[in-house]
mmCIF file of C-alpha atoms in Angstrom:
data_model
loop_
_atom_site.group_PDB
_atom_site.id
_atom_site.type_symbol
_atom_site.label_atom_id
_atom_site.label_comp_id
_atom_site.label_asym_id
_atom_site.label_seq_id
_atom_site.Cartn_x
_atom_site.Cartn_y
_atom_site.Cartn_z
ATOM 1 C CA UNK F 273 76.156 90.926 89.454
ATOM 2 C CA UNK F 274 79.872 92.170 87.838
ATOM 3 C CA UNK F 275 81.058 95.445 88.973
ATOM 4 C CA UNK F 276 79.613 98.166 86.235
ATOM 5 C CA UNK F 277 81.670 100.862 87.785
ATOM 6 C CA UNK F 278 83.799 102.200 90.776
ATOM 7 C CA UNK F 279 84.563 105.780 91.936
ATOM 8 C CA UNK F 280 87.996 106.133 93.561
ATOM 9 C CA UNK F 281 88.253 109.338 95.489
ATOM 10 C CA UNK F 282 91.519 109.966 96.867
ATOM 11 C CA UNK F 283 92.726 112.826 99.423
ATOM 12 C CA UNK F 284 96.310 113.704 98.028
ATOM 13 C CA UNK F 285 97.367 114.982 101.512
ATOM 14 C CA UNK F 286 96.414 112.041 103.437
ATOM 15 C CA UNK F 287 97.246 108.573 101.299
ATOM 16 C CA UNK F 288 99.513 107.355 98.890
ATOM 17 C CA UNK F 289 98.222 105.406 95.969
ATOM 18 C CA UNK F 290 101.041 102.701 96.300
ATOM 19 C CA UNK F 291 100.387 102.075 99.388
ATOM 20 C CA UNK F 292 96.680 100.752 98.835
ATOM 21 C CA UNK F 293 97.045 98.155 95.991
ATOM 22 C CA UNK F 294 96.931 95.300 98.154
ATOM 23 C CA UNK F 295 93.793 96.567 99.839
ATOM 24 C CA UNK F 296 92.432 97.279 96.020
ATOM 25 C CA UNK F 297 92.682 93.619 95.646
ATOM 26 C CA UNK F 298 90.674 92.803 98.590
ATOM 27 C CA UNK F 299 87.768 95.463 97.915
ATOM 28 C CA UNK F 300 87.388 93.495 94.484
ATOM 29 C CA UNK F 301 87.155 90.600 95.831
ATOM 30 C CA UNK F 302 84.468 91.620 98.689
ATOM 31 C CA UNK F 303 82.575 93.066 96.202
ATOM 32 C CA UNK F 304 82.703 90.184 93.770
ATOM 33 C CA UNK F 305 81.159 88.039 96.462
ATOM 34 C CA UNK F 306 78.015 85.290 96.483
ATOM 35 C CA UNK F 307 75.800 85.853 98.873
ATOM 36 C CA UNK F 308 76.619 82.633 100.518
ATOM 37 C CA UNK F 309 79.957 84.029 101.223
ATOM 38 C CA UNK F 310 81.864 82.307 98.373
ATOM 39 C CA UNK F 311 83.692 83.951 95.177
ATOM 40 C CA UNK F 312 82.180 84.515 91.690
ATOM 41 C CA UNK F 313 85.798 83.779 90.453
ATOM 42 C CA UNK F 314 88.543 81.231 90.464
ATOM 43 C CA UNK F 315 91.515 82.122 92.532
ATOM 44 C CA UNK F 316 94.227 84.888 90.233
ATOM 45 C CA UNK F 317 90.462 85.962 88.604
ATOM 46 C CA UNK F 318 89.566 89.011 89.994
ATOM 47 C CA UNK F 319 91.684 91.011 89.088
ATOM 48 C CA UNK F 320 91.089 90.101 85.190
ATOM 49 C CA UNK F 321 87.073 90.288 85.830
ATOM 50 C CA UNK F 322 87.318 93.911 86.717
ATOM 51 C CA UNK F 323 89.670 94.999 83.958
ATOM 52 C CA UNK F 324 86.966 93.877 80.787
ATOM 53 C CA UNK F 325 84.684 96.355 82.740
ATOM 54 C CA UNK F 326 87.097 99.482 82.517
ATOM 55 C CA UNK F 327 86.377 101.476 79.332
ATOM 56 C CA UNK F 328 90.020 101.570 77.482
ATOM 57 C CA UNK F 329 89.109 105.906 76.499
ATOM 58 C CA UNK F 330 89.720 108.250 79.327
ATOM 59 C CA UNK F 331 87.848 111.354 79.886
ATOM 60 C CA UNK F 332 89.143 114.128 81.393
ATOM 61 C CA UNK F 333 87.168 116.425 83.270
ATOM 62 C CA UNK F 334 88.473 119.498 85.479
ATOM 63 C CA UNK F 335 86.756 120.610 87.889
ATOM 64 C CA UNK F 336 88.301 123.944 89.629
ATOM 65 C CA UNK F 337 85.816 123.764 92.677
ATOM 66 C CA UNK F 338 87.378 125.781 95.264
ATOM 67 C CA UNK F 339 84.208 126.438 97.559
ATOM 68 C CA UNK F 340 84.142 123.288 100.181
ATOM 69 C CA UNK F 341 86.265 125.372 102.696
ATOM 70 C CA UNK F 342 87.591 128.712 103.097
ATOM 71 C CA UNK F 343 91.363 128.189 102.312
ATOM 72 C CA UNK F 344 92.543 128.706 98.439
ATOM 73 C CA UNK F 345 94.402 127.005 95.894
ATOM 74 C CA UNK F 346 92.405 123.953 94.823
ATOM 75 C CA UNK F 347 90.880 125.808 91.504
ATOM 76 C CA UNK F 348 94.613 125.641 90.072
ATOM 77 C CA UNK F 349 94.385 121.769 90.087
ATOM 78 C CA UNK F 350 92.942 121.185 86.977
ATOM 79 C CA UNK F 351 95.372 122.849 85.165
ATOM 80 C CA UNK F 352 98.287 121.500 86.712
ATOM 81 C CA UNK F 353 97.433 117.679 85.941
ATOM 82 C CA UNK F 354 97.139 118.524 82.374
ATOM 83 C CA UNK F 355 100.883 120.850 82.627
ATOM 84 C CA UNK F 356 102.104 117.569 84.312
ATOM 85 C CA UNK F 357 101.501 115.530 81.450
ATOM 86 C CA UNK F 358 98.225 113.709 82.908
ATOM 87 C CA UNK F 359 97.207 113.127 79.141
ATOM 88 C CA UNK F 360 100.227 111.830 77.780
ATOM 89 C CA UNK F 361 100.944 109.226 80.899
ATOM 90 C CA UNK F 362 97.527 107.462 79.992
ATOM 91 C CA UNK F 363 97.986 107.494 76.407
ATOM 92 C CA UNK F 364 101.582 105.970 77.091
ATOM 93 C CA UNK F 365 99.137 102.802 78.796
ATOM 94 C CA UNK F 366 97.117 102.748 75.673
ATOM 95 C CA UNK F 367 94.291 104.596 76.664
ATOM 96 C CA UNK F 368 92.650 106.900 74.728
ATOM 97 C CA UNK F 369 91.777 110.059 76.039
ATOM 98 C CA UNK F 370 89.682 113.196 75.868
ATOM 99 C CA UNK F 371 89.526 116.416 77.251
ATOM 100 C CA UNK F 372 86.158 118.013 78.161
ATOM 101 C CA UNK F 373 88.214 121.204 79.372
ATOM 102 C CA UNK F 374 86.848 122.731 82.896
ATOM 103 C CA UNK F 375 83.213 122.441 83.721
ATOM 104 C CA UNK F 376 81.712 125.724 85.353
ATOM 105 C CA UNK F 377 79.050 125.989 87.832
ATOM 106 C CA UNK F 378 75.860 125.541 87.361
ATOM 107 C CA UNK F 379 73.724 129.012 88.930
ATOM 108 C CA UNK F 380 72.406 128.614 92.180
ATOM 109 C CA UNK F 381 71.075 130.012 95.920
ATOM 110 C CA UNK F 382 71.296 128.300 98.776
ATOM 111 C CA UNK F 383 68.073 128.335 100.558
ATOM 112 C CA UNK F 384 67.512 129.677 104.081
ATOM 113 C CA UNK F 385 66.484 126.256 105.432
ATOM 114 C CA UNK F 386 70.384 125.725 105.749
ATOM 115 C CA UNK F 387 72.298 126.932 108.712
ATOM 116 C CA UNK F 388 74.391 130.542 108.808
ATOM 117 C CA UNK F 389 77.243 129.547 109.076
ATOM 118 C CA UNK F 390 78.051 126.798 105.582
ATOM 119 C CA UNK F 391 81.244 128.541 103.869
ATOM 120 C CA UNK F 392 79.860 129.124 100.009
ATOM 121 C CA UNK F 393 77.132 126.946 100.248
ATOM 122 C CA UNK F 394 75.259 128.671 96.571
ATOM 123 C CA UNK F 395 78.989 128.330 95.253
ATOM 124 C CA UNK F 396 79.042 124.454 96.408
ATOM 125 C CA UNK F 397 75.499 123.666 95.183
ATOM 126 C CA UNK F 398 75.843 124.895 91.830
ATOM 127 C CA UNK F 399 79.211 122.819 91.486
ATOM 128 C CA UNK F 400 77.245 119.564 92.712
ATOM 129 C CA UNK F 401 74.715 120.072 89.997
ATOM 130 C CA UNK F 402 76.829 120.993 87.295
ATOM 131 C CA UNK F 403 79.471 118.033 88.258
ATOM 132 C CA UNK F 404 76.336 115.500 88.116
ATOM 133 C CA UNK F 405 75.699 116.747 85.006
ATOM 134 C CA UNK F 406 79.072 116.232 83.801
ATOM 135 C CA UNK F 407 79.859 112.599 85.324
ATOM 136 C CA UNK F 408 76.550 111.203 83.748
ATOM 137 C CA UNK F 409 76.928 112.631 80.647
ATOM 138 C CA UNK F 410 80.626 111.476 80.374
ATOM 139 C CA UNK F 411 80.326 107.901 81.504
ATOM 140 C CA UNK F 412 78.160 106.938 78.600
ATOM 141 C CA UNK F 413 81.468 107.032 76.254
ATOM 142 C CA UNK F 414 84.066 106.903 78.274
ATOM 143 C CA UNK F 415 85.454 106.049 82.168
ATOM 144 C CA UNK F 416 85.104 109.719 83.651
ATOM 145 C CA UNK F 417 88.489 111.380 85.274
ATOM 146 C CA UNK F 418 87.721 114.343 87.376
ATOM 147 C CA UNK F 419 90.212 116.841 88.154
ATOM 148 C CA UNK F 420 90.132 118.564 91.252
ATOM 149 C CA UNK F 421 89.570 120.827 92.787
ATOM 150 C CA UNK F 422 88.709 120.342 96.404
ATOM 151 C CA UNK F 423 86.534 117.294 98.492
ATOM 152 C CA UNK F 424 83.569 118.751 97.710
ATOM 153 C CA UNK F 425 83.659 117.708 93.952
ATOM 154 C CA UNK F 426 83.057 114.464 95.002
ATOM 155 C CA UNK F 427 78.945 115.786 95.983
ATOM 156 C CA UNK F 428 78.444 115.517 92.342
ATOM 157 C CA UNK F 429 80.555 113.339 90.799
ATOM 158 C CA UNK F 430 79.431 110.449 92.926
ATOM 159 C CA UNK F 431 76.026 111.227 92.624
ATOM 160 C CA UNK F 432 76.537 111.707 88.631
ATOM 161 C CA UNK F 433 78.204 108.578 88.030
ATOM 162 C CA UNK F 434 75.420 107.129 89.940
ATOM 163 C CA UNK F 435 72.431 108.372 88.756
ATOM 164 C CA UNK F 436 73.878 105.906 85.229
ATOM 165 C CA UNK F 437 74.162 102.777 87.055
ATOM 166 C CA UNK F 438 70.768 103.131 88.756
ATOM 167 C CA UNK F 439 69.368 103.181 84.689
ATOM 168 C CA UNK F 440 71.268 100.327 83.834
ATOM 169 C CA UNK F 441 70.198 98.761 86.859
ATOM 170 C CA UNK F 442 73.618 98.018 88.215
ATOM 171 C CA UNK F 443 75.158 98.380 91.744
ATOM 172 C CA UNK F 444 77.818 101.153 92.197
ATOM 173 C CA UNK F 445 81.012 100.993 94.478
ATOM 174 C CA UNK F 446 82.838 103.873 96.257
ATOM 175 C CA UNK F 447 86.445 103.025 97.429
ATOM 176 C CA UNK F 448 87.439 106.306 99.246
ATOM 177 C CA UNK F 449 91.139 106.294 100.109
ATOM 178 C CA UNK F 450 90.736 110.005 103.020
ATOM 179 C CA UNK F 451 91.877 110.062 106.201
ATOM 180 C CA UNK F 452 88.491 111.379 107.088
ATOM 181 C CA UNK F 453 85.124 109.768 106.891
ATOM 182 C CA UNK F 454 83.238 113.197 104.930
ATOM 183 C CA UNK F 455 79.948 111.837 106.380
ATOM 184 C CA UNK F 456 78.998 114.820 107.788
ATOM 185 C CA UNK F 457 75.484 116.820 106.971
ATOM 186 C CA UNK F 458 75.142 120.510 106.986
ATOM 187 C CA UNK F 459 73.468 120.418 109.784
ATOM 188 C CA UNK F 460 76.526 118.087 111.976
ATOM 189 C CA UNK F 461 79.223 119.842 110.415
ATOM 190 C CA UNK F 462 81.178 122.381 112.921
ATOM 191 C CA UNK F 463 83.522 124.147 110.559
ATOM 192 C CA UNK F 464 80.848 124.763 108.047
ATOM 193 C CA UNK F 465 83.374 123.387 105.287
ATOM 194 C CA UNK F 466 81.146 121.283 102.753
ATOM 195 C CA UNK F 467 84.062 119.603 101.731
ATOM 196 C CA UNK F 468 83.241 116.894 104.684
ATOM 197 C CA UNK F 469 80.087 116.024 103.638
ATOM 198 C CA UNK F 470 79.929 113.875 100.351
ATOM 199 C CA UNK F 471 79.188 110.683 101.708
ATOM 200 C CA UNK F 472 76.756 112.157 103.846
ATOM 201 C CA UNK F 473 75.115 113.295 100.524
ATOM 202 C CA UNK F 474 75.094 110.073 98.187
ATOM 203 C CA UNK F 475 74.122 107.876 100.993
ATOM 204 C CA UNK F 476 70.900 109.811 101.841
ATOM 205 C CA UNK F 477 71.434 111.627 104.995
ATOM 206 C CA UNK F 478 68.839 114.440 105.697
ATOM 207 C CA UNK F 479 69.821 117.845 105.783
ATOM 208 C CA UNK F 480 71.070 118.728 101.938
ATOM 209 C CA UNK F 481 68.559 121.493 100.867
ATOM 210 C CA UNK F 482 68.840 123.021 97.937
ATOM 211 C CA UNK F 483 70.847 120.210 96.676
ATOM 212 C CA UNK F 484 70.040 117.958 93.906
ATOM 213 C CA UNK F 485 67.915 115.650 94.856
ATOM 214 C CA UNK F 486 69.426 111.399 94.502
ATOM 215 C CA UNK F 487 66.821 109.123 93.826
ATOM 216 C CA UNK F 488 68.870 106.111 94.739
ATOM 217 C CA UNK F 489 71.694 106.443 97.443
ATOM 218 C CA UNK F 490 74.802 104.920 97.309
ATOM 219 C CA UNK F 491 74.241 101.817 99.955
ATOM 220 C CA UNK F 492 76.790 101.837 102.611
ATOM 221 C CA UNK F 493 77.838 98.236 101.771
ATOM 222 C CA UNK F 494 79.091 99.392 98.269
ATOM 223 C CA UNK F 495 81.585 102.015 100.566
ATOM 224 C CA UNK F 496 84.901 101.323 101.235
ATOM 225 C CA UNK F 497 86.668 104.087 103.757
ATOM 226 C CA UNK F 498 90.638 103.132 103.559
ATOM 227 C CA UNK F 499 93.163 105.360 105.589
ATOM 228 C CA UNK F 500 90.487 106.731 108.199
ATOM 229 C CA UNK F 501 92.304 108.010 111.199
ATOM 230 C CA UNK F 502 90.512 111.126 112.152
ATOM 231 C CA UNK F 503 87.062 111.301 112.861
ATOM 232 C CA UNK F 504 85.690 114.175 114.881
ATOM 233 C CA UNK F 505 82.869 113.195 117.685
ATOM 234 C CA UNK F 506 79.352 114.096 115.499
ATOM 235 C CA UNK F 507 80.529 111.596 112.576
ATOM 236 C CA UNK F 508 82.155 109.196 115.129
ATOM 237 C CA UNK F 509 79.171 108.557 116.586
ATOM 238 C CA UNK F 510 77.005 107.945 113.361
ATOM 239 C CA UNK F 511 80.035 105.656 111.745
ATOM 240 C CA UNK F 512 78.925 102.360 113.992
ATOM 241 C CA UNK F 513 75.460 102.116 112.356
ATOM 242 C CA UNK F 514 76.449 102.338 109.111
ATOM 243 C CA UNK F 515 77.166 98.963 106.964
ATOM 244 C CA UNK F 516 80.155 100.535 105.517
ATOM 245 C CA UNK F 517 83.410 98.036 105.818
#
């Protein structure tokens, strides 16, 4: 099947972008493959095959989320892409682009089946829900830009984004450019931030109550982890039986 869609989620203290177009390439080309190994494509293809699947309008999306750990500053994010001239860089590639403004929480109470000691975890659940909202809704006219915000947008956005492939029956890829793995649950997490567990979410791992539920997880052979250099022992440990590359 041709790519429908890919979420990049990128840690802006850990990776450069510039840095990772060479391993772009490759993911495109693993993901474009037969299942007896060979390429859909001709040789110099790829890269032209995924293009006609990229909507040409843009739509932005902030998302101020500054719940996934206890240190501040990530809500100003939003803003500061658009001050930067965020909107005016795309439209200088041709794109067209809207502006959804900031998306706001969705209410919400954690339950007491999750452990004490979660920083914000209503806070982070009423993000996810309202940021699955958002993605879903905004993918149907446009390719979705979100604008964080901190890790833990990436519980809903993923999970958005995914809930339209699985109705157009299409696969999904994640190509996560962190120096961490965020596969973490609740439950395995020892800081409590939330912001380490979105791929712990959208793959299915147990633990997420109170969180809205994903009929169809993201399989780990649609994830690509580049940059990952720090994994703590709990996620270590769980990394070698997933089918993640």
């Amino acid at each position: 099947d041709e790519l429908l869609f890919m979420i990049f989620y990128i840690d802006p203290y850990d990776l450069s972008i510039r840095s990772y177009k060479a391993h772009f390439d490759q993911l495109i080309r693993f993901n474009t493959t037969r299942s007896d190994g060979k390429s859909q494509m001709k040789p110099g293809q790829h890269c032209q095959r995924v293009k006609s699947t990229m909507s040409k309008t843009c739509i932005l999306i902030g998302a101020p989320i500054d719940s996934g750990k206890p240190r501040k500053g990530c809500v100003m994010g939003p803003d500061a892409y658009r001050v930067a001239g965020l909107t005016d860089a795309l439209e200088s590639l041709n794109y067209t682009v809207g502006d959804r403004g900031n998306v706001s929480p969705s209410a919400a109470i954690a339950p007491a089946t999750l452990p004490t000691h979660l920083y914000a975890p209503s806070e982070t659940i009423g993000w996810t829900e309202a940021l699955m909202n958002a993605g879903e809704a905004a993918i149907e006219t446009g390719l979705p830009i979100f604008l964080g915000g901190d890790h833990a947008m990436s519980l809903g956005t993923i999970a958005g984004v995914a809930r339209h492939a699985t109705r157009a029956g299409r696969p999904q890829f994640v190509l996560w450019l962190d120096a961490h793995s965020d596969f973490h649950t609740p439950q395995s997490t020892e800081t409590g931030n939330l912001h380490g567990t979105p791929l712990g979410y959208v793959t299915g791992r147990e633990g997420f109550y109170g969180f809205p539920e994903i009929t169809k997880h993201n399989p780990h052979a649609n994830i690509c982890i580049l940059g990952l250099r720090n994994v703590d022992l709990p996620a270590r440990e769980l990394m070698p039986h997933t089918k993640k590359p």
